[in-house]
Coordinates of C-alpha atoms in Angstrom, one line a residue:
M471 CA 8.6 16.6 17.8
E472 CA 5.1 16.8 15.5
A473 CA 3.4 14.0 16.0
L474 CA -0.3 13.6 14.3
L475 CA -2.3 11.9 17.1
C476 CA -5.8 9.6 16.8
K477 CA -7.9 10.9 19.7
R478 CA -10.7 8.9 19.4
L479 CA -12.1 7.0 16.4
G480 CA -13.6 8.7 13.4
D481 CA -13.5 10.4 10.2
P482 CA -10.2 12.0 9.7
T483 CA -11.4 13.9 6.9
S484 CA -13.9 16.0 9.0
S485 CA -13.6 19.2 10.4
F486 CA -16.4 19.0 13.6
E487 CA -14.5 17.4 15.7
S488 CA -12.1 15.5 13.9
P489 CA -10.4 12.2 15.6
I490 CA -6.7 13.6 14.7
E491 CA -4.7 16.0 15.9
L492 CA -1.4 18.1 15.5
S493 CA 1.1 17.7 18.4
R494 CA 4.3 20.0 18.1
N495 CA 5.9 18.9 21.1
H496 CA 5.3 15.7 21.5
P497 CA 8.1 13.2 23.2
I498 CA 11.1 12.4 20.7
P499 CA 10.9 8.5 21.6
E500 CA 13.8 6.4 23.0
L501 CA 15.1 3.3 22.2
D502 CA 13.4 0.9 23.7
S503 CA 16.0 -2.2 23.4
P504 CA 19.6 -2.9 22.4
T505 CA 18.6 -4.0 18.3
A506 CA 16.0 -0.3 18.3
V507 CA 16.7 2.2 15.4
R508 CA 15.2 5.0 15.9
I509 CA 14.6 7.3 12.0
K510 CA 14.1 10.4 10.9
V511 CA 10.7 10.1 8.8
K512 CA 11.5 12.0 5.5
A513 CA 8.3 10.9 4.5
T514 CA 5.4 8.1 5.6
S515 CA 2.3 6.8 2.9
L516 CA -1.5 7.4 3.2
N517 CA -3.2 4.3 2.5
Y518 CA -7.3 3.3 2.6
G519 CA -5.8 0.7 5.8
T520 CA -4.8 4.0 8.1
Y521 CA -8.3 5.6 6.6
L522 CA -10.0 2.6 8.3
Q523 CA -7.5 2.7 11.3
I524 CA -8.4 5.9 12.4
Q525 CA -11.8 4.8 11.5
G526 CA -12.1 1.7 14.1
K527 CA -12.6 -0.2 11.0
Y528 CA -9.7 -2.3 9.9
Q529 CA -9.1 -5.6 11.1
E530 CA -6.2 -5.1 14.4
K531 CA -7.0 -2.1 16.8
H532 CA -4.9 0.5 19.1
P533 CA -5.5 1.4 22.0
L534 CA -6.3 5.9 22.3
P535 CA -4.4 7.9 21.9
F536 CA -2.4 6.6 19.3
I537 CA -0.2 7.4 16.6
P538 CA -1.6 6.8 13.0
G539 CA 1.1 4.0 10.9
S540 CA 1.7 3.0 7.6
D541 CA 5.3 2.4 5.3
Y542 CA 7.8 5.3 5.7
A543 CA 11.6 6.2 4.8
G544 CA 13.6 8.0 6.5
I545 CA 17.2 8.1 8.0
V546 CA 18.6 6.6 10.9
N547 CA 19.2 9.0 13.9
A548 CA 20.4 7.0 16.3
V549 CA 21.6 2.5 17.1
G550 CA 21.2 0.3 19.7
P551 CA 24.1 -1.3 21.2
S552 CA 23.5 -4.3 19.6
V553 CA 22.9 -3.4 16.3
S554 CA 24.6 -4.8 13.7
K555 CA 22.3 -4.2 10.7
F556 CA 22.5 -0.4 10.7
K557 CA 24.4 3.0 11.2
V558 CA 23.6 6.6 12.3
G559 CA 23.0 8.5 8.5
D560 CA 22.0 4.8 6.5
Y561 CA 18.8 5.2 4.7
V562 CA 16.2 2.5 5.7
C563 CA 11.9 2.1 5.2
A564 CA 9.8 0.1 6.5
F565 CA 6.0 -0.5 7.4
S566 CA 4.6 0.3 11.0
P567 CA 0.9 -0.1 12.0
V568 CA 1.6 2.4 14.5
G569 CA 4.1 5.1 14.9
S570 CA 5.0 7.0 11.3
Y571 CA 2.9 9.7 11.5
A572 CA 5.6 11.7 13.7
T573 CA 9.0 13.7 13.1
F574 CA 11.2 10.3 15.0
I575 CA 10.1 6.6 15.0
V576 CA 11.8 3.6 16.5
Q577 CA 11.6 0.1 15.6
D578 CA 14.0 -3.0 15.8
Q579 CA 16.6 -3.8 13.1
S580 CA 14.8 -6.5 12.0
Q581 CA 12.0 -4.5 10.8
L582 CA 13.9 -2.5 8.4
F583 CA 14.4 -2.2 5.1
E584 CA 18.0 -0.7 3.7
V585 CA 17.5 2.2 0.7
P586 CA 20.1 2.6 -1.6
K587 CA 22.0 6.1 -1.3
G588 CA 20.7 8.6 -4.1
C589 CA 16.8 7.0 -4.1
D590 CA 14.5 9.4 -3.5
L591 CA 13.3 9.1 0.1
V592 CA 9.8 10.6 -0.5
A593 CA 9.6 7.8 -3.7
A594 CA 11.2 4.9 -1.0
A595 CA 8.4 5.2 0.9
G596 CA 5.5 5.0 -1.8
L597 CA 6.4 1.6 -2.2
P598 CA 7.5 -1.4 0.9
I599 CA 3.2 -2.4 1.0
A600 CA 1.7 -1.2 -2.2
F601 CA 4.6 -2.7 -4.2
V602 CA 5.5 -5.2 -1.7
T603 CA 1.6 -6.4 -2.0
S604 CA 1.7 -7.0 -5.7
H605 CA 5.2 -8.9 -6.2
L606 CA 4.5 -10.9 -3.4
T607 CA 0.7 -11.7 -4.7
L608 CA 1.6 -12.2 -8.6
V609 CA 4.5 -13.9 -7.6
H610 CA 4.7 -16.2 -4.9
R611 CA 1.2 -16.6 -4.8
A612 CA -0.2 -16.5 -8.4
N613 CA 3.4 -17.8 -9.9
L614 CA 3.5 -15.7 -12.7
T615 CA 6.4 -15.6 -14.3
S616 CA 8.1 -13.2 -17.1
S617 CA 7.5 -15.8 -19.6
Q618 CA 3.8 -15.8 -19.4
A619 CA 1.1 -13.1 -21.4
C620 CA -0.8 -11.0 -18.9
P621 CA -2.2 -8.3 -20.6
P622 CA -3.5 -6.6 -17.3
F623 CA -6.5 -5.2 -17.1
S624 CA -8.1 -2.0 -15.0
C625 CA -10.7 -0.5 -13.3
F626 CA -11.1 2.6 -12.2
W627 CA -13.4 6.1 -12.0
G628 CA -12.9 8.8 -14.2
A629 CA -11.0 9.9 -17.6
E630 CA -8.1 11.4 -16.2
K631 CA -7.4 7.6 -14.1
V632 CA -8.2 5.9 -17.4
Q633 CA -5.3 7.7 -19.9
L634 CA -2.9 8.0 -16.7
L635 CA -3.0 3.9 -16.7
K636 CA -2.4 3.7 -20.7
S637 CA 0.3 5.9 -20.2
L638 CA 1.9 3.3 -17.8
G639 CA 0.9 0.7 -20.5
V640 CA -2.3 -1.0 -19.0
D641 CA -3.4 -2.9 -22.1
H642 CA -6.8 -2.1 -21.1
V643 CA -9.0 -0.1 -18.4
V644 CA -13.0 -0.1 -17.5
D645 CA -14.1 3.5 -16.4
L646 CA -16.4 2.5 -14.1
M647 CA -18.7 6.1 -14.5
N648 CA -19.3 5.3 -17.8
Q649 CA -19.4 1.6 -18.4
N650 CA -20.3 -1.6 -17.0
V651 CA -17.1 -4.2 -16.5
T652 CA -17.6 -7.2 -17.8
A653 CA -19.0 -5.9 -21.1
S654 CA -16.2 -4.6 -21.6
V655 CA -13.6 -6.9 -20.7
K656 CA -15.7 -9.5 -22.4
E657 CA -15.2 -7.3 -25.7
F658 CA -11.8 -6.7 -24.7
L659 CA -11.1 -10.2 -24.2
K660 CA -12.7 -11.2 -27.4
S661 CA -10.2 -9.0 -29.2
R662 CA -7.1 -10.9 -28.3
N663 CA -8.8 -13.9 -28.6
L664 CA -9.2 -14.5 -25.5
K665 CA -11.3 -17.4 -23.4
G666 CA -11.4 -15.3 -19.7
V667 CA -9.4 -14.2 -16.8
D668 CA -6.7 -16.1 -14.7
V669 CA -5.8 -14.1 -12.4
L670 CA -8.0 -11.8 -10.3
Y671 CA -6.3 -8.9 -8.2
D672 CA -9.0 -7.9 -5.8
P673 CA -8.3 -4.8 -3.4
V674 CA -11.9 -3.3 -3.3
G675 CA -14.7 -6.4 -2.6
G676 CA -18.1 -5.9 -3.0
N677 CA -19.6 -6.0 -6.0
L678 CA -17.1 -5.5 -8.1
A679 CA -15.1 -8.5 -7.1
K680 CA -18.9 -10.2 -7.4
E681 CA -19.1 -8.7 -11.1
T682 CA -15.1 -9.6 -12.0
M683 CA -16.1 -13.3 -11.0
K684 CA -18.5 -14.0 -14.0
L685 CA -14.9 -12.9 -16.4
L686 CA -12.9 -15.8 -14.8
N687 CA -11.6 -19.1 -16.6
W688 CA -11.5 -22.4 -15.1
G689 CA -8.8 -23.3 -12.6
A690 CA -8.1 -19.0 -12.8
Q691 CA -6.6 -17.4 -9.0
I692 CA -8.1 -15.0 -7.2
L693 CA -6.3 -12.7 -5.3
V694 CA -7.3 -10.9 -1.6
I695 CA -6.1 -8.1 -1.3
G696 CA -8.7 -5.9 0.7
F697 CA -11.8 -4.5 0.7
A698 CA -11.5 -0.9 -0.2
S699 CA -15.1 -1.1 -1.2
G700 CA -16.4 -1.2 2.5
E701 CA -18.1 -4.7 1.6
I702 CA -16.4 -8.6 1.9
P703 CA -17.7 -10.6 -1.0
I704 CA -18.8 -13.9 -0.7
I705 CA -17.3 -16.8 -2.9
P706 CA -19.0 -19.1 -2.7
T707 CA -17.2 -22.8 -2.8
N708 CA -19.7 -24.8 -5.0
I709 CA -18.3 -22.3 -7.6
I710 CA -15.0 -22.4 -6.4
L711 CA -14.4 -26.3 -6.3
V712 CA -16.4 -26.3 -10.0
K713 CA -14.2 -24.1 -12.3
N714 CA -11.4 -25.5 -9.7
W715 CA -10.5 -21.9 -8.5
T716 CA -7.9 -21.5 -6.3
V717 CA -8.2 -18.4 -4.0
H718 CA -5.4 -16.7 -2.1
G719 CA -5.6 -14.1 0.9
F720 CA -2.7 -12.0 1.2
Y721 CA -1.9 -9.8 4.4
W722 CA 1.3 -7.9 4.6
G723 CA 1.6 -7.6 8.2
S724 CA 1.6 -11.8 8.7
Y725 CA 4.9 -11.8 6.2
I726 CA 7.0 -10.0 9.0
I727 CA 6.0 -12.7 11.5
H728 CA 5.8 -15.1 9.2
Q729 CA 8.1 -15.4 5.8
P730 CA 9.8 -12.2 7.2
A731 CA 12.8 -12.9 4.6
M732 CA 10.4 -12.8 1.5
L733 CA 10.1 -9.7 3.0
E734 CA 13.0 -8.8 2.2
D735 CA 14.2 -10.0 -0.8
S736 CA 11.2 -8.5 -2.3
V737 CA 12.1 -5.4 -1.3
R738 CA 15.7 -5.9 -2.2
D739 CA 14.3 -6.9 -6.1
L740 CA 12.5 -3.9 -6.5
F741 CA 14.7 -1.6 -5.2
S742 CA 17.1 -3.1 -7.9
W743 CA 14.1 -2.6 -10.5
M744 CA 13.6 1.1 -10.2
E745 CA 17.1 1.9 -9.4
K746 CA 17.0 0.1 -12.9
G747 CA 14.8 2.6 -14.0
L748 CA 11.9 -0.8 -14.5
I749 CA 9.1 0.2 -11.6
T750 CA 8.8 4.0 -10.4
V751 CA 6.5 5.2 -7.8
H752 CA 4.1 7.6 -8.7
V753 CA 3.1 10.4 -6.0
S754 CA 0.2 12.3 -7.0
H755 CA -0.5 13.8 -4.0
T756 CA 2.1 15.5 -1.0
Y757 CA 0.7 16.7 1.9
S758 CA 2.9 18.1 5.6
L759 CA 1.8 16.5 8.3
S760 CA -0.5 19.3 9.9
E761 CA -2.6 19.1 6.4
A762 CA -3.3 15.2 7.0
N763 CA -7.1 16.0 6.8
L764 CA -6.7 16.8 3.3
A765 CA -4.6 13.5 2.8
F766 CA -7.4 11.8 3.7
S767 CA -9.4 13.4 2.0
A768 CA -7.6 12.9 -1.7
I769 CA -7.8 9.0 -0.6
K770 CA -11.4 9.6 0.2
D771 CA -12.8 11.5 -2.3
R772 CA -10.8 8.8 -5.0
K773 CA -9.3 12.7 -5.7
A774 CA -5.5 9.9 -5.8
M775 CA -4.1 9.4 -9.0
G776 CA -0.5 7.1 -7.4
K777 CA 0.9 7.5 -3.8
V778 CA -0.3 10.0 -1.4
M779 CA 2.6 10.8 1.2
I780 CA 2.8 12.9 3.8
V781 CA 6.7 14.8 3.6
F782 CA 8.8 16.3 6.1
D783 CA 11.4 18.7 4.5
D784 CA 13.7 19.6 7.6
M785 CA 15.9 16.7 6.3
G786 CA 18.7 18.7 5.2
N787 CA 20.8 16.3 2.8
A788 CA 17.9 14.3 2.3
S789 CA 16.0 16.2 0.1
S790 CA 12.9 15.2 -1.9
K791 CA 14.0 14.5 -5.7
L792 CA 9.4 15.3 -6.3

């Protein structure tokens, strides 16, 4: 099978002594337990965490060489004798910290989520991390409900991304190439007769986190999602105390261990919304496995305006609708 191997730590976008290498004759993984399931991968996401993982900058480290991994979707190819939840031919999606950048992957049935038949598998592959993270943090951590007024704002780079977000219904977008985030959001809040921000969803960290905290109301909630800026911000605990802020950490991988049922419920809800047309996984870039360096460049160079996906095309009846 084809597999992308990380043989040393480094920048996967580099054309000189790249840390990643495509193997076209890698062994197909065997079922390693009675409840193991082998999946033929249709598509797998590129997330910023994977980019950091290959550089050795992610919180989880893996011995070299390893096959990088992320969220993916595909078709069940083989099942162990004690598998009860899935059968050959079923559509599934999952997250794997390693292994999904390959034609086949093996995981325990407990880590797999059913994908409704007829659902686009490329879109399904982009759902588990990005959408589940947002769903669980906003609904289960911040306890937002549909009855709460929540005019969202986002910070992005470039006019094209600003237009995309506005077309998706975002009330206010700050273009960081030519706007000051504090001044822009304050003007927006004033236009809506709002005093400040109640919930900060922060996957960036760094200076942007420090600036946006100036906009928070008394009693606000801060959702710490990640540190795409490369800098972990320091939130002074005295300010948290005085302003009665609540800080929520969210790490997807730990839910598999501590609250797997909540993950499963979230995925089920999201697929239901997808089937009803309430949400859409916006895929901006697709690449083959041999183009992985270009895929990572799309993330590094901020070209992505949605999900960046690696797609395997030899799936027969599991063709993408994109």
